[in-house]
mmCIF file of C-alpha atoms and ligand atoms in Angstrom:
data_model
loop_
_atom_site.group_PDB
_atom_site.id
_atom_site.type_symbol
_atom_site.label_atom_id
_atom_site.label_comp_id
_atom_site.label_asym_id
_atom_site.label_seq_id
_atom_site.Cartn_x
_atom_site.Cartn_y
_atom_site.Cartn_z
ATOM 1 C CA UNK E 100 19.714 17.278 -9.172
ATOM 2 C CA UNK E 101 20.000 20.509 -7.227
ATOM 3 C CA UNK E 102 19.187 20.720 -3.555
ATOM 4 C CA UNK E 103 15.803 22.302 -4.258
ATOM 5 C CA UNK E 104 13.616 20.217 -6.546
ATOM 6 C CA UNK E 105 11.819 22.529 -8.968
ATOM 7 C CA UNK E 106 8.673 21.030 -10.469
ATOM 8 C CA UNK E 107 6.975 23.338 -12.990
ATOM 9 C CA UNK E 108 3.239 22.757 -13.263
ATOM 10 C CA UNK E 109 2.050 22.180 -16.811
ATOM 11 C CA UNK E 110 -1.391 23.425 -15.775
ATOM 12 C CA UNK E 111 -0.150 26.831 -16.942
ATOM 13 C CA UNK E 112 1.338 25.466 -20.175
ATOM 14 C CA UNK E 113 -0.363 25.709 -23.563
ATOM 15 C CA UNK E 114 -2.073 22.322 -23.909
ATOM 16 C CA UNK E 115 -2.038 22.703 -27.694
ATOM 17 C CA UNK E 116 1.765 22.898 -27.466
ATOM 18 C CA UNK E 117 2.443 20.635 -24.532
ATOM 19 C CA UNK E 118 5.581 19.034 -25.967
ATOM 20 C CA UNK E 119 7.100 22.437 -26.725
ATOM 21 C CA UNK E 120 6.236 23.713 -23.254
ATOM 22 C CA UNK E 121 7.597 20.642 -21.467
ATOM 23 C CA UNK E 122 10.852 20.815 -23.442
ATOM 24 C CA UNK E 123 11.089 24.496 -22.554
ATOM 25 C CA UNK E 124 11.163 23.815 -18.807
ATOM 26 C CA UNK E 125 13.350 20.743 -19.299
ATOM 27 C CA UNK E 126 15.920 22.818 -21.199
ATOM 28 C CA UNK E 127 15.682 25.513 -18.540
ATOM 29 C CA UNK E 128 16.757 23.090 -15.802
ATOM 30 C CA UNK E 129 13.505 21.839 -14.277
ATOM 31 C CA UNK E 130 13.946 18.756 -12.083
ATOM 32 C CA UNK E 131 10.452 17.281 -12.334
ATOM 33 C CA UNK E 132 7.294 17.901 -14.336
ATOM 34 C CA UNK E 133 4.249 18.554 -12.131
ATOM 35 C CA UNK E 134 1.004 17.176 -13.534
ATOM 36 C CA UNK E 135 -2.231 18.389 -11.913
ATOM 37 C CA UNK E 136 -5.022 15.844 -12.180
ATOM 38 C CA UNK E 137 -8.472 17.170 -11.209
ATOM 39 C CA UNK E 138 -11.778 15.316 -11.319
ATOM 40 C CA UNK E 139 -14.454 18.004 -10.912
ATOM 41 C CA UNK E 140 -15.490 16.427 -7.588
ATOM 42 C CA UNK E 141 -12.638 16.802 -5.128
ATOM 43 C CA UNK E 142 -11.969 20.204 -6.682
ATOM 44 C CA UNK E 143 -14.242 22.355 -8.855
ATOM 45 C CA UNK E 144 -12.201 21.932 -12.027
ATOM 46 C CA UNK E 145 -11.389 19.190 -14.534
ATOM 47 C CA UNK E 146 -7.946 18.949 -16.114
ATOM 48 C CA UNK E 147 -6.079 15.963 -17.465
ATOM 49 C CA UNK E 148 -5.752 12.256 -16.805
ATOM 50 C CA UNK E 149 -3.995 9.001 -17.570
ATOM 51 C CA UNK E 150 -3.801 9.292 -21.407
ATOM 52 C CA UNK E 151 -2.007 12.625 -21.201
ATOM 53 C CA UNK E 152 0.531 11.265 -18.709
ATOM 54 C CA UNK E 153 1.097 8.328 -21.039
ATOM 55 C CA UNK E 154 1.773 10.673 -23.945
ATOM 56 C CA UNK E 155 4.087 13.042 -22.120
ATOM 57 C CA UNK E 156 6.034 10.087 -20.737
ATOM 58 C CA UNK E 157 7.278 9.565 -24.300
ATOM 59 C CA UNK E 158 8.609 13.070 -24.774
ATOM 60 C CA UNK E 159 10.515 13.748 -21.543
ATOM 61 C CA UNK E 160 12.955 11.867 -19.352
ATOM 62 C CA UNK E 161 12.210 14.041 -16.340
ATOM 63 C CA UNK E 162 10.351 12.416 -13.454
ATOM 64 C CA UNK E 163 6.591 12.952 -13.719
ATOM 65 C CA UNK E 164 5.260 14.349 -10.442
ATOM 66 C CA UNK E 165 1.557 13.550 -10.533
ATOM 67 C CA UNK E 166 -0.664 15.502 -8.122
ATOM 68 C CA UNK E 167 -4.028 13.789 -7.783
ATOM 69 C CA UNK E 168 -6.800 16.167 -6.735
ATOM 70 C CA UNK E 169 -9.429 13.453 -7.042
ATOM 71 C CA UNK E 170 -11.786 11.350 -4.977
ATOM 72 C CA UNK E 171 -11.007 7.648 -4.549
ATOM 73 C CA UNK E 172 -7.337 8.087 -5.467
ATOM 74 C CA UNK E 173 -6.639 4.387 -4.821
ATOM 75 C CA UNK E 174 -8.554 3.486 -7.997
ATOM 76 C CA UNK E 175 -6.144 5.420 -10.170
ATOM 77 C CA UNK E 176 -2.742 4.627 -8.669
ATOM 78 C CA UNK E 177 -2.019 1.656 -10.892
ATOM 79 C CA UNK E 178 -3.199 3.331 -14.135
ATOM 80 C CA UNK E 179 -0.976 6.338 -13.428
ATOM 81 C CA UNK E 180 2.004 4.112 -12.587
ATOM 82 C CA UNK E 181 1.494 2.223 -15.837
ATOM 83 C CA UNK E 182 1.243 5.512 -17.722
ATOM 84 C CA UNK E 183 4.679 6.477 -16.400
ATOM 85 C CA UNK E 184 4.246 8.483 -13.194
ATOM 86 C CA UNK E 185 7.341 8.609 -10.967
ATOM 87 C CA UNK E 186 5.828 10.373 -7.961
ATOM 88 C CA UNK E 187 2.153 10.060 -7.038
ATOM 89 C CA UNK E 188 0.635 12.429 -4.500
ATOM 90 C CA UNK E 189 -2.939 12.270 -3.289
ATOM 91 C CA UNK E 190 -4.942 14.295 -0.793
ATOM 92 C CA UNK E 191 -5.391 13.284 2.806
ATOM 93 C CA UNK E 192 -8.830 14.948 2.663
ATOM 94 C CA UNK E 193 -9.851 12.537 -0.122
ATOM 95 C CA UNK E 194 -8.426 9.398 1.464
ATOM 96 C CA UNK E 195 -8.799 9.795 5.248
ATOM 97 C CA UNK E 196 -8.236 6.497 7.027
ATOM 98 C CA UNK E 197 -7.211 4.809 3.778
ATOM 99 C CA UNK E 198 -4.193 7.095 3.469
ATOM 100 C CA UNK E 199 -1.537 4.787 4.909
ATOM 101 C CA UNK E 200 -2.734 1.888 2.787
ATOM 102 C CA UNK E 201 -2.643 4.046 -0.344
ATOM 103 C CA UNK E 202 0.861 5.318 0.436
ATOM 104 C CA UNK E 203 1.988 1.712 0.774
ATOM 105 C CA UNK E 204 0.234 0.754 -2.450
ATOM 106 C CA UNK E 205 1.988 3.548 -4.344
ATOM 107 C CA UNK E 206 5.369 2.511 -2.932
ATOM 108 C CA UNK E 207 4.728 -1.135 -3.787
ATOM 109 C CA UNK E 208 4.841 -0.124 -7.459
ATOM 110 C CA UNK E 209 8.317 1.305 -6.956
ATOM 111 C CA UNK E 210 7.322 4.960 -7.283
ATOM 112 C CA UNK E 211 7.496 7.742 -4.695
ATOM 113 C CA UNK E 212 4.410 8.329 -2.558
ATOM 114 C CA UNK E 213 3.221 11.782 -1.532
ATOM 115 C CA UNK E 214 0.453 12.967 0.766
ATOM 116 C CA UNK E 215 -1.010 16.445 0.415
ATOM 117 C CA UNK E 216 -2.965 18.711 2.741
ATOM 118 C CA UNK E 217 -5.258 21.584 1.796
ATOM 119 C CA UNK E 218 -4.965 25.000 3.469
ATOM 120 C CA UNK E 219 -7.492 24.289 6.213
ATOM 121 C CA UNK E 220 -6.022 20.903 7.200
ATOM 122 C CA UNK E 221 -3.751 20.912 10.217
ATOM 123 C CA UNK E 222 -0.409 19.147 9.730
ATOM 124 C CA UNK E 223 -0.869 17.082 12.896
ATOM 125 C CA UNK E 224 -3.655 15.190 11.117
ATOM 126 C CA UNK E 225 -0.984 13.479 9.017
ATOM 127 C CA UNK E 226 1.563 13.060 11.840
ATOM 128 C CA UNK E 227 1.153 9.276 11.791
ATOM 129 C CA UNK E 228 1.748 9.093 8.034
ATOM 130 C CA UNK E 229 5.079 10.889 8.010
ATOM 131 C CA UNK E 230 7.139 7.728 8.399
ATOM 132 C CA UNK E 231 5.342 6.059 5.486
ATOM 133 C CA UNK E 232 5.296 8.905 2.944
ATOM 134 C CA UNK E 233 8.243 9.889 0.739
ATOM 135 C CA UNK E 234 6.861 13.374 0.228
ATOM 136 C CA UNK E 235 4.450 15.798 1.888
ATOM 137 C CA UNK E 236 2.807 18.410 -0.324
ATOM 138 C CA UNK E 237 1.679 21.534 1.511
ATOM 139 C CA UNK E 238 -0.916 23.396 -0.535
ATOM 140 C CA UNK E 239 -0.416 27.137 -0.264
ATOM 141 C CA UNK E 240 -3.645 27.857 -2.184
ATOM 142 C CA UNK E 241 -6.997 26.075 -2.283
ATOM 143 C CA UNK E 242 -6.431 23.363 -4.893
ATOM 144 C CA UNK E 243 -8.283 23.708 -8.189
ATOM 145 C CA UNK E 244 -6.743 26.515 -10.201
ATOM 146 C CA UNK E 245 -3.414 28.016 -11.158
ATOM 147 C CA UNK E 246 -2.615 31.680 -10.745
ATOM 148 C CA UNK E 247 -3.915 32.184 -7.187
ATOM 149 C CA UNK E 248 -2.163 34.132 -4.425
ATOM 150 C CA UNK E 249 0.152 32.435 -1.936
ATOM 151 C CA UNK E 250 -1.317 31.893 1.542
ATOM 152 C CA UNK E 251 1.552 32.615 3.912
ATOM 153 C CA UNK E 252 -0.065 30.976 6.941
ATOM 154 C CA UNK E 253 -0.054 27.627 5.103
ATOM 155 C CA UNK E 254 3.721 27.774 4.795
ATOM 156 C CA UNK E 255 3.920 27.900 8.578
ATOM 157 C CA UNK E 256 3.042 24.199 8.588
ATOM 158 C CA UNK E 257 6.420 23.397 7.043
ATOM 159 C CA UNK E 258 8.615 23.444 10.209
ATOM 160 C CA UNK E 259 6.242 21.090 12.043
ATOM 161 C CA UNK E 260 6.295 18.662 9.117
ATOM 162 C CA UNK E 261 10.058 18.873 8.770
ATOM 163 C CA UNK E 262 10.641 18.350 12.500
ATOM 164 C CA UNK E 263 8.391 15.294 12.603
ATOM 165 C CA UNK E 264 9.585 13.606 9.415
ATOM 166 C CA UNK E 265 12.487 11.308 8.595
ATOM 167 C CA UNK E 266 15.513 13.229 7.339
ATOM 168 C CA UNK E 267 15.062 12.357 3.682
ATOM 169 C CA UNK E 268 11.444 13.578 3.516
ATOM 170 C CA UNK E 269 10.655 15.735 0.505
ATOM 171 C CA UNK E 270 8.592 18.733 1.587
ATOM 172 C CA UNK E 271 6.904 20.269 -1.428
ATOM 173 C CA UNK E 272 4.845 23.456 -1.652
ATOM 174 C CA UNK E 273 2.331 24.227 -4.372
ATOM 175 C CA UNK E 274 0.318 27.368 -5.074
ATOM 176 C CA UNK E 275 1.346 30.966 -5.666
ATOM 177 C CA UNK E 276 5.052 30.160 -5.750
ATOM 178 C CA UNK E 277 7.337 32.837 -7.216
ATOM 179 C CA UNK E 278 10.888 33.980 -6.392
ATOM 180 C CA UNK E 279 9.742 35.707 -3.197
ATOM 181 C CA UNK E 280 7.357 33.099 -1.831
ATOM 182 C CA UNK E 281 9.847 30.361 -2.755
ATOM 183 C CA UNK E 282 12.340 31.985 -0.408
ATOM 184 C CA UNK E 283 9.783 32.030 2.406
ATOM 185 C CA UNK E 284 9.118 28.321 1.902
ATOM 186 C CA UNK E 285 12.711 27.158 1.526
ATOM 187 C CA UNK E 286 13.736 29.109 4.645
ATOM 188 C CA UNK E 287 11.011 27.280 6.538
ATOM 189 C CA UNK E 288 12.344 23.942 5.275
ATOM 190 C CA UNK E 289 10.643 23.160 1.957
ATOM 191 C CA UNK E 290 12.906 21.381 -0.529
ATOM 192 C CA UNK E 291 10.583 21.065 -3.510
ATOM 193 C CA UNK E 292 8.727 23.890 -5.240
ATOM 194 C CA UNK E 293 5.845 23.634 -7.681
ATOM 195 C CA UNK E 294 5.305 26.698 -9.840
ATOM 196 C CA UNK E 295 2.875 27.060 -12.711
ATOM 197 C CA UNK E 296 1.997 30.589 -13.714
ATOM 198 C CA UNK E 297 5.245 32.107 -12.416
ATOM 199 C CA UNK E 298 7.292 29.878 -14.736
ATOM 200 C CA UNK E 299 5.042 29.767 -17.776
ATOM 201 C CA UNK E 300 3.972 33.403 -17.807
ATOM 202 C CA UNK E 301 7.535 34.671 -17.407
ATOM 203 C CA UNK E 302 9.458 36.203 -20.318
ATOM 204 C CA UNK E 303 12.450 33.984 -19.604
ATOM 205 C CA UNK E 304 11.721 30.528 -18.256
ATOM 206 C CA UNK E 305 15.319 29.796 -17.283
ATOM 207 C CA UNK E 306 15.627 33.000 -15.272
ATOM 208 C CA UNK E 307 12.338 32.181 -13.550
ATOM 209 C CA UNK E 308 13.428 28.647 -12.634
ATOM 210 C CA UNK E 309 16.844 29.849 -11.452
ATOM 211 C CA UNK E 310 15.183 32.525 -9.308
ATOM 212 C CA UNK E 311 13.166 29.866 -7.485
ATOM 213 C CA UNK E 312 16.396 28.261 -6.326
ATOM 214 C CA UNK E 313 17.466 31.614 -4.840
HETATM 215 C C1 DX5 U 550 -3.458 24.059 -7.998
HETATM 216 C C2 DX5 U 550 -2.401 23.140 -8.532
HETATM 217 C C3 DX5 U 550 -1.109 23.807 -8.761
HETATM 218 C C4 DX5 U 550 -1.144 24.938 -9.762
HETATM 219 C C5 DX5 U 550 -0.161 25.952 -9.280
HETATM 220 O O1 DX5 U 550 -4.533 23.331 -7.551
HETATM 221 O O2 DX5 U 550 -2.175 22.070 -7.651
HETATM 222 O O3 DX5 U 550 -0.088 22.878 -9.096
HETATM 223 O O4 DX5 U 550 -0.813 24.571 -11.064
HETATM 224 O O5 DX5 U 550 -0.265 27.077 -10.054
HETATM 225 P P1 DX5 U 550 0.432 28.443 -9.635
HETATM 226 O O6 DX5 U 550 1.899 28.182 -9.493
HETATM 227 O O7 DX5 U 550 0.091 29.341 -10.767
HETATM 228 O O8 DX5 U 550 -0.182 28.877 -8.325
HETATM 229 ZN ZN1 ZN U 551 -0.371 20.796 -8.079
#
């Protein structure tokens, strides 16, 4: 695995050709597959759930990086683990005081546990969770849809999170990531990049993925 973990978001893939589109990023050197799960409550959009993760588990060996944008995430941890998730990230805004317990629950299944914050959430709200989480996901757009513009001020949370985390913390960014905004984020200390539309709408997926690594 390269130093920067690139996790293409299948939200921008063609769901009628999901296997083809997952193989395409796999062959182009993606490290993880980012799966955006939305419930129509936590965010104003509905996407995919456990059965889809179960199906894609069979067609790729890459780690499945499942981003839960849902209420009551604790109810769905075990089903997603059983379906084959390797990394499960939920939102601090959805879990509040239950966050530490949920991180521990995720880790107890032997998968990586991530905590995510929306643009308006200050990083110091999750200060006390940084020793429990394996990954912090900094949203650089309001969660809910692909293809939005990068919010540069959100990336400014990265140094604080890096400075207050154990050395092996994965700091992931998600939303509006392209070759330019990737550079901004990696310079600030991010080591995992989610990119949906930039990868899937490009003419050459391999060039796009390579460009994210700088
Ligand atoms: C947005 C999702 C993202 C989305 C990113 O709520 O969490 O993962 O797919 O899409 P782009 O890269 O197009 O901003
Ligand atoms: Zn996402």
